[in-house]
Coordinates of C-alpha atoms in Angstrom, one line a residue:
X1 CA -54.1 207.3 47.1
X2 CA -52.9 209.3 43.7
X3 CA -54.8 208.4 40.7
X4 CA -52.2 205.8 39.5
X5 CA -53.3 203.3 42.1
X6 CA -56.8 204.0 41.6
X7 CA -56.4 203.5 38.0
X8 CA -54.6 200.1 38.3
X9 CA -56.8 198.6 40.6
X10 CA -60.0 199.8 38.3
X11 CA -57.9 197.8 35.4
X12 CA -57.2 195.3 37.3
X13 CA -61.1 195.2 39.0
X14 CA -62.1 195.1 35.4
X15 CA -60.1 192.1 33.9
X16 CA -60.8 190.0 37.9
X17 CA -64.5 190.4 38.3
X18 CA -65.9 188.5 34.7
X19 CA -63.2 186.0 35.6
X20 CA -64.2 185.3 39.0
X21 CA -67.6 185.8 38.1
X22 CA -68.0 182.9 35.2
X23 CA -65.8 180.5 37.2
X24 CA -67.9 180.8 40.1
X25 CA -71.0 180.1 37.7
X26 CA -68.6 176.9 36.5
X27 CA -68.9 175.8 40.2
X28 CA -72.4 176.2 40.8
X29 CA -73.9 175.0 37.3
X30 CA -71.8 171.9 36.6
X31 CA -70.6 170.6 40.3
X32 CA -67.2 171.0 39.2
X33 CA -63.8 170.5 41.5
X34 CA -63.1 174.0 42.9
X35 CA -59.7 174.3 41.0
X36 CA -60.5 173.2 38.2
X37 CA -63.3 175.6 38.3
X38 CA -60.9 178.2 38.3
X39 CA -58.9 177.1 35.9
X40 CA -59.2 179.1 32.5
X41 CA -58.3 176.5 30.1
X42 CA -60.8 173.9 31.8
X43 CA -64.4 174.5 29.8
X44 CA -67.7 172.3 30.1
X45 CA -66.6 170.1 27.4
X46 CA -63.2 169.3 29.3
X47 CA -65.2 168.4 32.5
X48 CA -67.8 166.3 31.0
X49 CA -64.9 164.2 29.0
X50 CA -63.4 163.7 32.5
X51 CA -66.4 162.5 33.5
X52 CA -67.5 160.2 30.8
X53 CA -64.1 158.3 31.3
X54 CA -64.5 158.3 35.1
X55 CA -67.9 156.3 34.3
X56 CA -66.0 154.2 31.3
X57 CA -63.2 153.5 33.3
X58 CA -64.3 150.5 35.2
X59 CA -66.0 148.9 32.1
X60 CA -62.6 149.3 30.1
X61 CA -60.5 147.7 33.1
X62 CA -63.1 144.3 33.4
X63 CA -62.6 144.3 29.2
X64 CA -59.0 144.4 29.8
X65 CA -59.1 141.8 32.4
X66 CA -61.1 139.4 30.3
X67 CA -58.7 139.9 27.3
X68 CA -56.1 138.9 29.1
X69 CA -57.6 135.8 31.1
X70 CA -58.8 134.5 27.8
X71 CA -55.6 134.9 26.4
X72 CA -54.1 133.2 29.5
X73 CA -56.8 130.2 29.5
X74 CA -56.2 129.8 25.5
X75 CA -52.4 129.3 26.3
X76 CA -52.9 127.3 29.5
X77 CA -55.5 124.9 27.7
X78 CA -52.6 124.4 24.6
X79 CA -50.2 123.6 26.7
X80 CA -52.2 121.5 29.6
X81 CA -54.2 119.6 26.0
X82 CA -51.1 118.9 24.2
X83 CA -52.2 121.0 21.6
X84 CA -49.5 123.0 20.9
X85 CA -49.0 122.5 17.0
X86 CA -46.1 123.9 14.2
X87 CA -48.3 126.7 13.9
X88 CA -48.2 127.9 17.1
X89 CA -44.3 127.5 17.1
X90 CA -44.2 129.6 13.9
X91 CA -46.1 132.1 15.2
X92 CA -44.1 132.2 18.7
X93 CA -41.0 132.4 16.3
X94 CA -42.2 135.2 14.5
X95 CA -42.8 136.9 17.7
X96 CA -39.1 136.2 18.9
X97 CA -37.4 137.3 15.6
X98 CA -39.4 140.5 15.9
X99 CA -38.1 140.8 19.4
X100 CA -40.6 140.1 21.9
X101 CA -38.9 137.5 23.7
X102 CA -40.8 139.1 27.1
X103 CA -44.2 137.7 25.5
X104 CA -42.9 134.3 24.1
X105 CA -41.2 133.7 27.5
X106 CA -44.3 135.0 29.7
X107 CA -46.6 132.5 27.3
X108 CA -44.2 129.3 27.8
X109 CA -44.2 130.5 31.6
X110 CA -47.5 129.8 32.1
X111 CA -47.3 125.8 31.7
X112 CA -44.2 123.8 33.4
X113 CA -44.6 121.4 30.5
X114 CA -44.7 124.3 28.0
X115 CA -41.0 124.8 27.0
X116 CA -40.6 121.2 26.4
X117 CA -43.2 120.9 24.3
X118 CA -42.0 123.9 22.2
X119 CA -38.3 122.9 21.9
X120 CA -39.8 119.7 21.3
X121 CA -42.0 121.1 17.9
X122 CA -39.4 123.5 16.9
X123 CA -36.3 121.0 17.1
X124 CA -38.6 119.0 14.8
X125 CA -39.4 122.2 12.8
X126 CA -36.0 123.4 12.7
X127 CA -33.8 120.8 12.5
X128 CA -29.6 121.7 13.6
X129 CA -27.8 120.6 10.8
X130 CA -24.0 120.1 11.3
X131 CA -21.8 122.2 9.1
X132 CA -19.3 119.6 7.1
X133 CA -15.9 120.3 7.5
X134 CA -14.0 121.7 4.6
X135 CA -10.8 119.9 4.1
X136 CA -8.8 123.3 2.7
X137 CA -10.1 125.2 6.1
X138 CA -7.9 124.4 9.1
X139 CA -8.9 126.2 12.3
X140 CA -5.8 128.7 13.4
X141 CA -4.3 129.4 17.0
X142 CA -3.5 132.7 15.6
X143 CA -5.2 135.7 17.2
X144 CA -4.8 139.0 15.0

């Protein structure tokens, strides 16, 4: 061996070793996943975040589920109660001009008596008024 090699592996020995060495001691202190160990950019605080929403994670999920069955049972109730009232059809409106038709149609899904009830309240609420004729307005065949 010439004393080029030697050199580059001393350099390279050098700049290894520590690295090896304190990801090793990331393995053996905090239980940590081998590769992510290893990993340079993965620190203590990383890892224990990880593991704080591992342990959160269930909690959050049964919170997310009961935010959604309430929401469900409120609509269900309305709808199975004959409670649905003008403001609910506002609202349910508002929701529609904003674009979330998904949401209004998944909340009069949930019923079979729902979207009558609605069309019922909002034909009330919005009444379709017919435009008069105007006399000095004829309708043409003409397509330009």
């Amino acid at each position: 061996m010439n004393n080029l090699t030697i050199g580059a592996l001393i350099l390279i020995a050098i700049v290894v070793l520590p690295y090896l060495f304190l990801s090793f001691r990331k393995l053996s202190r905090h239980n940590m996943p081998f590769f992510k160990a290893f990993n340079p950019s993965y620190n203590l605080k990383r890892f224990e975040a990880d593991e704080l929403k591992k342990s959160l994670s269930p909690i959050i999920t049964e919170m997310e589920t009961k935010r959604v069955s309430n929401f469900i049972n409120h609509w269900t109730a309305k709808f199975e109660n004959n409670k649905l009232n003008v403001e609910d059809v506002k609202m349910l409106n508002e929701l529609l001009a904003t674009g979330k038709e998904d949401q209004v149609n998944g909340i009069l899904a949930l019923h079979p008596q729902a979207m009558a009830q609605y069309t019922a309240i909002n034909k009330d609420l919005n009444p379709v008024v017919a435009e008069p004729e105007n006399p000095h307005f004829e309708k043409s065949d003409s397509v330009y």
